[in-house]
mmCIF file of C-alpha atoms in Angstrom:
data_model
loop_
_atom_site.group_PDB
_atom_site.id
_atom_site.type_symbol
_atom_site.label_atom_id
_atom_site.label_comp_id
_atom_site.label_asym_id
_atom_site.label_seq_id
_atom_site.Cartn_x
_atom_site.Cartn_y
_atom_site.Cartn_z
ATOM 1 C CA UNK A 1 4.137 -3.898 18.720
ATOM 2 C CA UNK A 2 2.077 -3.672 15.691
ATOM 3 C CA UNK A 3 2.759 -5.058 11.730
ATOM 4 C CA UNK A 4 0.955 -3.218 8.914
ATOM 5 C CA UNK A 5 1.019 -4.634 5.346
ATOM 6 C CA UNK A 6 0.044 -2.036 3.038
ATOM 7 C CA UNK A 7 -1.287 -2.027 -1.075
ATOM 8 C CA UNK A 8 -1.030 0.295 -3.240
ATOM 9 C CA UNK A 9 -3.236 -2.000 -6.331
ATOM 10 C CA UNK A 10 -2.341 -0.353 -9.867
ATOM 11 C CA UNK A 11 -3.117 -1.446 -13.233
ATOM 12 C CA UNK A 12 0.325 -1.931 -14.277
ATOM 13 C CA UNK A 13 2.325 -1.626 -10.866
ATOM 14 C CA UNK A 14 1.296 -2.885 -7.326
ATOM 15 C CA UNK A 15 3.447 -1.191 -4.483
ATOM 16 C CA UNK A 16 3.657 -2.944 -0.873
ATOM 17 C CA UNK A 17 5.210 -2.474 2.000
ATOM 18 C CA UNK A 18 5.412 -3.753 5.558
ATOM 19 C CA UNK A 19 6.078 -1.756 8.508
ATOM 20 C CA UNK A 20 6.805 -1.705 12.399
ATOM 21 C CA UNK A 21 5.437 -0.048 14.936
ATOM 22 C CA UNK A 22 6.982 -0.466 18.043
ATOM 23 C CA UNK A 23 6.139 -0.012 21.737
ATOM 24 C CA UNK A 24 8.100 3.280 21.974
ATOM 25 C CA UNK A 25 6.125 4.665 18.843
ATOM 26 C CA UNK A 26 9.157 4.093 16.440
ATOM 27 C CA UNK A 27 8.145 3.138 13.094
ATOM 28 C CA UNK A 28 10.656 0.581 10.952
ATOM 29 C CA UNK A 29 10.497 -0.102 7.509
ATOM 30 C CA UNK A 30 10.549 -3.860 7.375
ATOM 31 C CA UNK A 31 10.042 -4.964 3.663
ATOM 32 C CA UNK A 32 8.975 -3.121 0.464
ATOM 33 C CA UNK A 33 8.716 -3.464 -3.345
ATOM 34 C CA UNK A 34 5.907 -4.071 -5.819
ATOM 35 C CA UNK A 35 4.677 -6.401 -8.479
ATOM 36 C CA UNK A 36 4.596 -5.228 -12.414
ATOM 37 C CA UNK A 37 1.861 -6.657 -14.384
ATOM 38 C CA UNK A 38 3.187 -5.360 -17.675
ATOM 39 C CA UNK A 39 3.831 -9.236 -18.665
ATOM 40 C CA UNK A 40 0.868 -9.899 -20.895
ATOM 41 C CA UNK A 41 -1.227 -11.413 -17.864
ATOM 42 C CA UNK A 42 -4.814 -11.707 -17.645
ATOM 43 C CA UNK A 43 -6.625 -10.249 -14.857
ATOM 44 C CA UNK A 44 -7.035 -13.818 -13.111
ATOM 45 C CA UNK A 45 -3.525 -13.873 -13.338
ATOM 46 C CA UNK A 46 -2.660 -10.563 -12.042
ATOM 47 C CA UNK A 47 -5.375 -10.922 -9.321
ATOM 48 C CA UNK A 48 -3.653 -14.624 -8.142
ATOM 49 C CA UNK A 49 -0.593 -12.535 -8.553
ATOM 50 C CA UNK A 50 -1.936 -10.182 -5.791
ATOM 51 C CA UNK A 51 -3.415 -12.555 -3.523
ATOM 52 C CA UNK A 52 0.080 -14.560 -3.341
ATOM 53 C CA UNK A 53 1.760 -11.459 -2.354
ATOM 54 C CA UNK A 54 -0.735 -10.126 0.342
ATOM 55 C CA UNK A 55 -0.684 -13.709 1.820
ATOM 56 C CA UNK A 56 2.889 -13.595 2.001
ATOM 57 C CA UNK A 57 3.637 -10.534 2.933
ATOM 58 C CA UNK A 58 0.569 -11.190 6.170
ATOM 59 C CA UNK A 59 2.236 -14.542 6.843
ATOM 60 C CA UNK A 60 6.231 -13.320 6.709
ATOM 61 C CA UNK A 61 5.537 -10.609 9.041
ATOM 62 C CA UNK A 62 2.684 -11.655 11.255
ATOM 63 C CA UNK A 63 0.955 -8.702 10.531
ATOM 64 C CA UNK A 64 -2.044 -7.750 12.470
ATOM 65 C CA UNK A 65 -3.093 -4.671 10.016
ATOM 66 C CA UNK A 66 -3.610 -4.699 6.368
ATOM 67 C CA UNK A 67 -4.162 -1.075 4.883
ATOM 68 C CA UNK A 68 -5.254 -1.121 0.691
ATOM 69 C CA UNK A 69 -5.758 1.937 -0.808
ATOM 70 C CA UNK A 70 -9.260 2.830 -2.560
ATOM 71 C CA UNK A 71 -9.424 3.480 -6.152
ATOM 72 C CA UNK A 72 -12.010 6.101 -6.965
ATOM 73 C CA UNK A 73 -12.147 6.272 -10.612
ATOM 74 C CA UNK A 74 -14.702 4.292 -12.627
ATOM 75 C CA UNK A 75 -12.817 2.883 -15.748
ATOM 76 C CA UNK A 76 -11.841 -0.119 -17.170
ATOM 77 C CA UNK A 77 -8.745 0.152 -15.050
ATOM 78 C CA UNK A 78 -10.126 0.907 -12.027
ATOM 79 C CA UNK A 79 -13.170 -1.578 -12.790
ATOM 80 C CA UNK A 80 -10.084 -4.074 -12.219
ATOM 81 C CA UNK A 81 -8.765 -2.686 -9.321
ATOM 82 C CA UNK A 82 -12.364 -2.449 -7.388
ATOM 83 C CA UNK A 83 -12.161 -6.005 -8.251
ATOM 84 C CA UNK A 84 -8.844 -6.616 -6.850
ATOM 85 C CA UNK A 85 -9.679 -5.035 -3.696
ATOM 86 C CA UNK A 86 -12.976 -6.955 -2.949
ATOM 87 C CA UNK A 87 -10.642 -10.154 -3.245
ATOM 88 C CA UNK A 88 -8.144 -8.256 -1.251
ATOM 89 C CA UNK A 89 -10.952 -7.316 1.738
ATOM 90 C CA UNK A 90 -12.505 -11.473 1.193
ATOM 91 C CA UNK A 91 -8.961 -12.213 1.962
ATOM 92 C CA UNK A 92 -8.278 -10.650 4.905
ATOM 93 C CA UNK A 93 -11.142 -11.402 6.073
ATOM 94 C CA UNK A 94 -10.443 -14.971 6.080
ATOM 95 C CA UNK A 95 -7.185 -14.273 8.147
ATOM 96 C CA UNK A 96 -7.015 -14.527 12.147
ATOM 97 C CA UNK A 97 -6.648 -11.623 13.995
ATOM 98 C CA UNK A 98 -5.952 -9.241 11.616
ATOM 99 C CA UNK A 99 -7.575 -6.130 10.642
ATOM 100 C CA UNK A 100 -8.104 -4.011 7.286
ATOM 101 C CA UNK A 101 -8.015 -0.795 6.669
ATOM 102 C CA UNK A 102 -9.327 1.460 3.496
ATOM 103 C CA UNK A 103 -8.179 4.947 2.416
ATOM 104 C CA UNK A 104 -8.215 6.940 -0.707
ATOM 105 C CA UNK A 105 -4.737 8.454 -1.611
ATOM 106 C CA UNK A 106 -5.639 12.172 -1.503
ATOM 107 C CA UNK A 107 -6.709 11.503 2.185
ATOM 108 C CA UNK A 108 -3.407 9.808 3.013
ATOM 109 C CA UNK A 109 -1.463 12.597 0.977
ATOM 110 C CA UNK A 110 -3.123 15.546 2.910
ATOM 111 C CA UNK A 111 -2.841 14.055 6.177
ATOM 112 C CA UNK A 112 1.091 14.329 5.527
ATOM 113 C CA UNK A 113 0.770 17.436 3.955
ATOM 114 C CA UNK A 114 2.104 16.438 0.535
ATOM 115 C CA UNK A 115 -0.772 16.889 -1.708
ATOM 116 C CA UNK A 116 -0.757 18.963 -5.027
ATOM 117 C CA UNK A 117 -3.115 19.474 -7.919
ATOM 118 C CA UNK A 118 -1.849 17.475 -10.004
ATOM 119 C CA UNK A 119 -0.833 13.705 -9.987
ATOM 120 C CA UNK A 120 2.230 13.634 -11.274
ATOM 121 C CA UNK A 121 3.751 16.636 -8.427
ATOM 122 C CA UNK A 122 1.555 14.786 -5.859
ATOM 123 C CA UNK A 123 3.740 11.378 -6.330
ATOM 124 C CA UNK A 124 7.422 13.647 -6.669
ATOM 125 C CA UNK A 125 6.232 15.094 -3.315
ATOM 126 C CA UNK A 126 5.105 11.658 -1.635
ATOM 127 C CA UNK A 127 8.604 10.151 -2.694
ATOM 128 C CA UNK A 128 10.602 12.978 -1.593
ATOM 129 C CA UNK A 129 8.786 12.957 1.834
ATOM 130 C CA UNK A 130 9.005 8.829 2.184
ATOM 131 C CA UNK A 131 12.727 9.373 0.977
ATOM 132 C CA UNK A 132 13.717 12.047 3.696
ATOM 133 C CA UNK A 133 12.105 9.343 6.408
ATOM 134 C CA UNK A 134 13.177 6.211 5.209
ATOM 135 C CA UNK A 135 16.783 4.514 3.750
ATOM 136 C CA UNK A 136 15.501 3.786 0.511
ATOM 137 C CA UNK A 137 16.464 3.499 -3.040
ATOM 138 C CA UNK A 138 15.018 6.796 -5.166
ATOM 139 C CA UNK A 139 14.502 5.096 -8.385
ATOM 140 C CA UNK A 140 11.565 2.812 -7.346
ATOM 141 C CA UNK A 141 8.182 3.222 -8.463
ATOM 142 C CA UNK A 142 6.659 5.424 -6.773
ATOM 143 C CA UNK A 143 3.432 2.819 -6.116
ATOM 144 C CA UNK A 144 6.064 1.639 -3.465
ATOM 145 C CA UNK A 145 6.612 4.785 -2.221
ATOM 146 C CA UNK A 146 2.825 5.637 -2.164
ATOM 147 C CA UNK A 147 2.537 2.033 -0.052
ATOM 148 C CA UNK A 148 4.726 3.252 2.203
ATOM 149 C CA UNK A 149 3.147 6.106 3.063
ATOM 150 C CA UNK A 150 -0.191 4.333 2.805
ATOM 151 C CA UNK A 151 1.266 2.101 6.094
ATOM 152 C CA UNK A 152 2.121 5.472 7.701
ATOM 153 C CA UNK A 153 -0.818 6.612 7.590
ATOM 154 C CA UNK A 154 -2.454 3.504 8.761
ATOM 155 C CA UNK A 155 -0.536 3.419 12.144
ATOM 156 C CA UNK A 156 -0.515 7.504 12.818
ATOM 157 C CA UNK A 157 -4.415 7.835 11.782
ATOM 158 C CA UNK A 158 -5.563 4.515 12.485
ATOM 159 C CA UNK A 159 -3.873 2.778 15.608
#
C-alpha cells in the first residue's frame, strides 16, 4: 500500500489531495480540497499557510509520496510559487521515509490524454476526466481537480 499527497501551489488557490494505492492496484481517493489565499495575506503567510497543510496532510495519512507540481512561468506569481516549492521540497526533505516527486502540468495532462491548447479547455477536460473516475463534487476549483490528477499520475508514472 502506498499514500501520495499531492500540490497543486497557485497564486490565489492551492489544490491537494491524498490518495491510495492499494496492493491490488486500486486507487482511492482519501482526502481533497485546497487553500484560497485571496484573504489579503502576505506571502510568509500564505507560504506558513502551505507548509501547515502539507505537514498535515503527510502526517494524517502517513504518506510515503509527496508529488508538487512545477510552475514554469517566470513572473511575479510564479516567482512566489518557485518559492513555495523550494520550502515545499526543504520540507519533505526533512520528513522520514517519504519521497517527492516533481512534474509540470502539461506532462501530467498528456500522460492522461487530456491536454488542449489552451488553459482554460485543458482544466474543463482534467475535471471532466477526474469527475468520470472519482465521486466528487463538480463545482470545486479545479486546482483540486488538477491535484488529483497530479497524485494519479504520481502512482501510474512514478511507482
Amino acid at each position: 500500500m502506498s499514500i501520495i499527497v499531492s500540490i497543486d501551489p497557485g497564486t490565489t488557490i492551492c489544490g491537494y489531495a491524498a490518495l491510495e494505492l492499494d496492493d491490488e492496484g486500486n486507487i482511492t481517493l482519501l482526502d481533497s480540497g485546497y487553500i484560497q489565499f485571496d484573504d489579503g495575506g502576505g506571502l510568509l503567510q500564505r507560504l506558513n499557510r502551505l507548509y501547515n497543510t502539507l505537514i498535515d496532510l503527510v502526517s494524517r495519512h502517513s504518506a510515503n509520496y509527496v508529488m508538487i507540481e512545477k510552475t514554469f512561468k517566470v513572473d511575479r506569481g510564479s516567482l512566489a510559487l518557485a518559492v513555495a516549492i523550494k520550502i515545499l521540497r526543504e520540507v519533505v526533505d526533512i520528513l522520514d521515509d517519504v519521497e517527492l516527486f516533481q512534474e509540470n502540468a502539461m506532462r501530467v495532462r498528456k500522460h492522461f490524454g487530456v491536454g488542449a491548447r489552451t488553459s482554460e479547455v485543458a482544466k474543463e477536460k482534467v475535471k471532466q476526466f477526474v469527475l468520470k473516475n472519482f465521486d466528487l463534487d463538480d463545482d470545486l476549483p479545479n486546482d483540486v481537480y488538477d491535484a488529483i490528477l497530479l497524485g494519479w499520475y504520481a502512482i501510474d508514472a512514478k511507482l
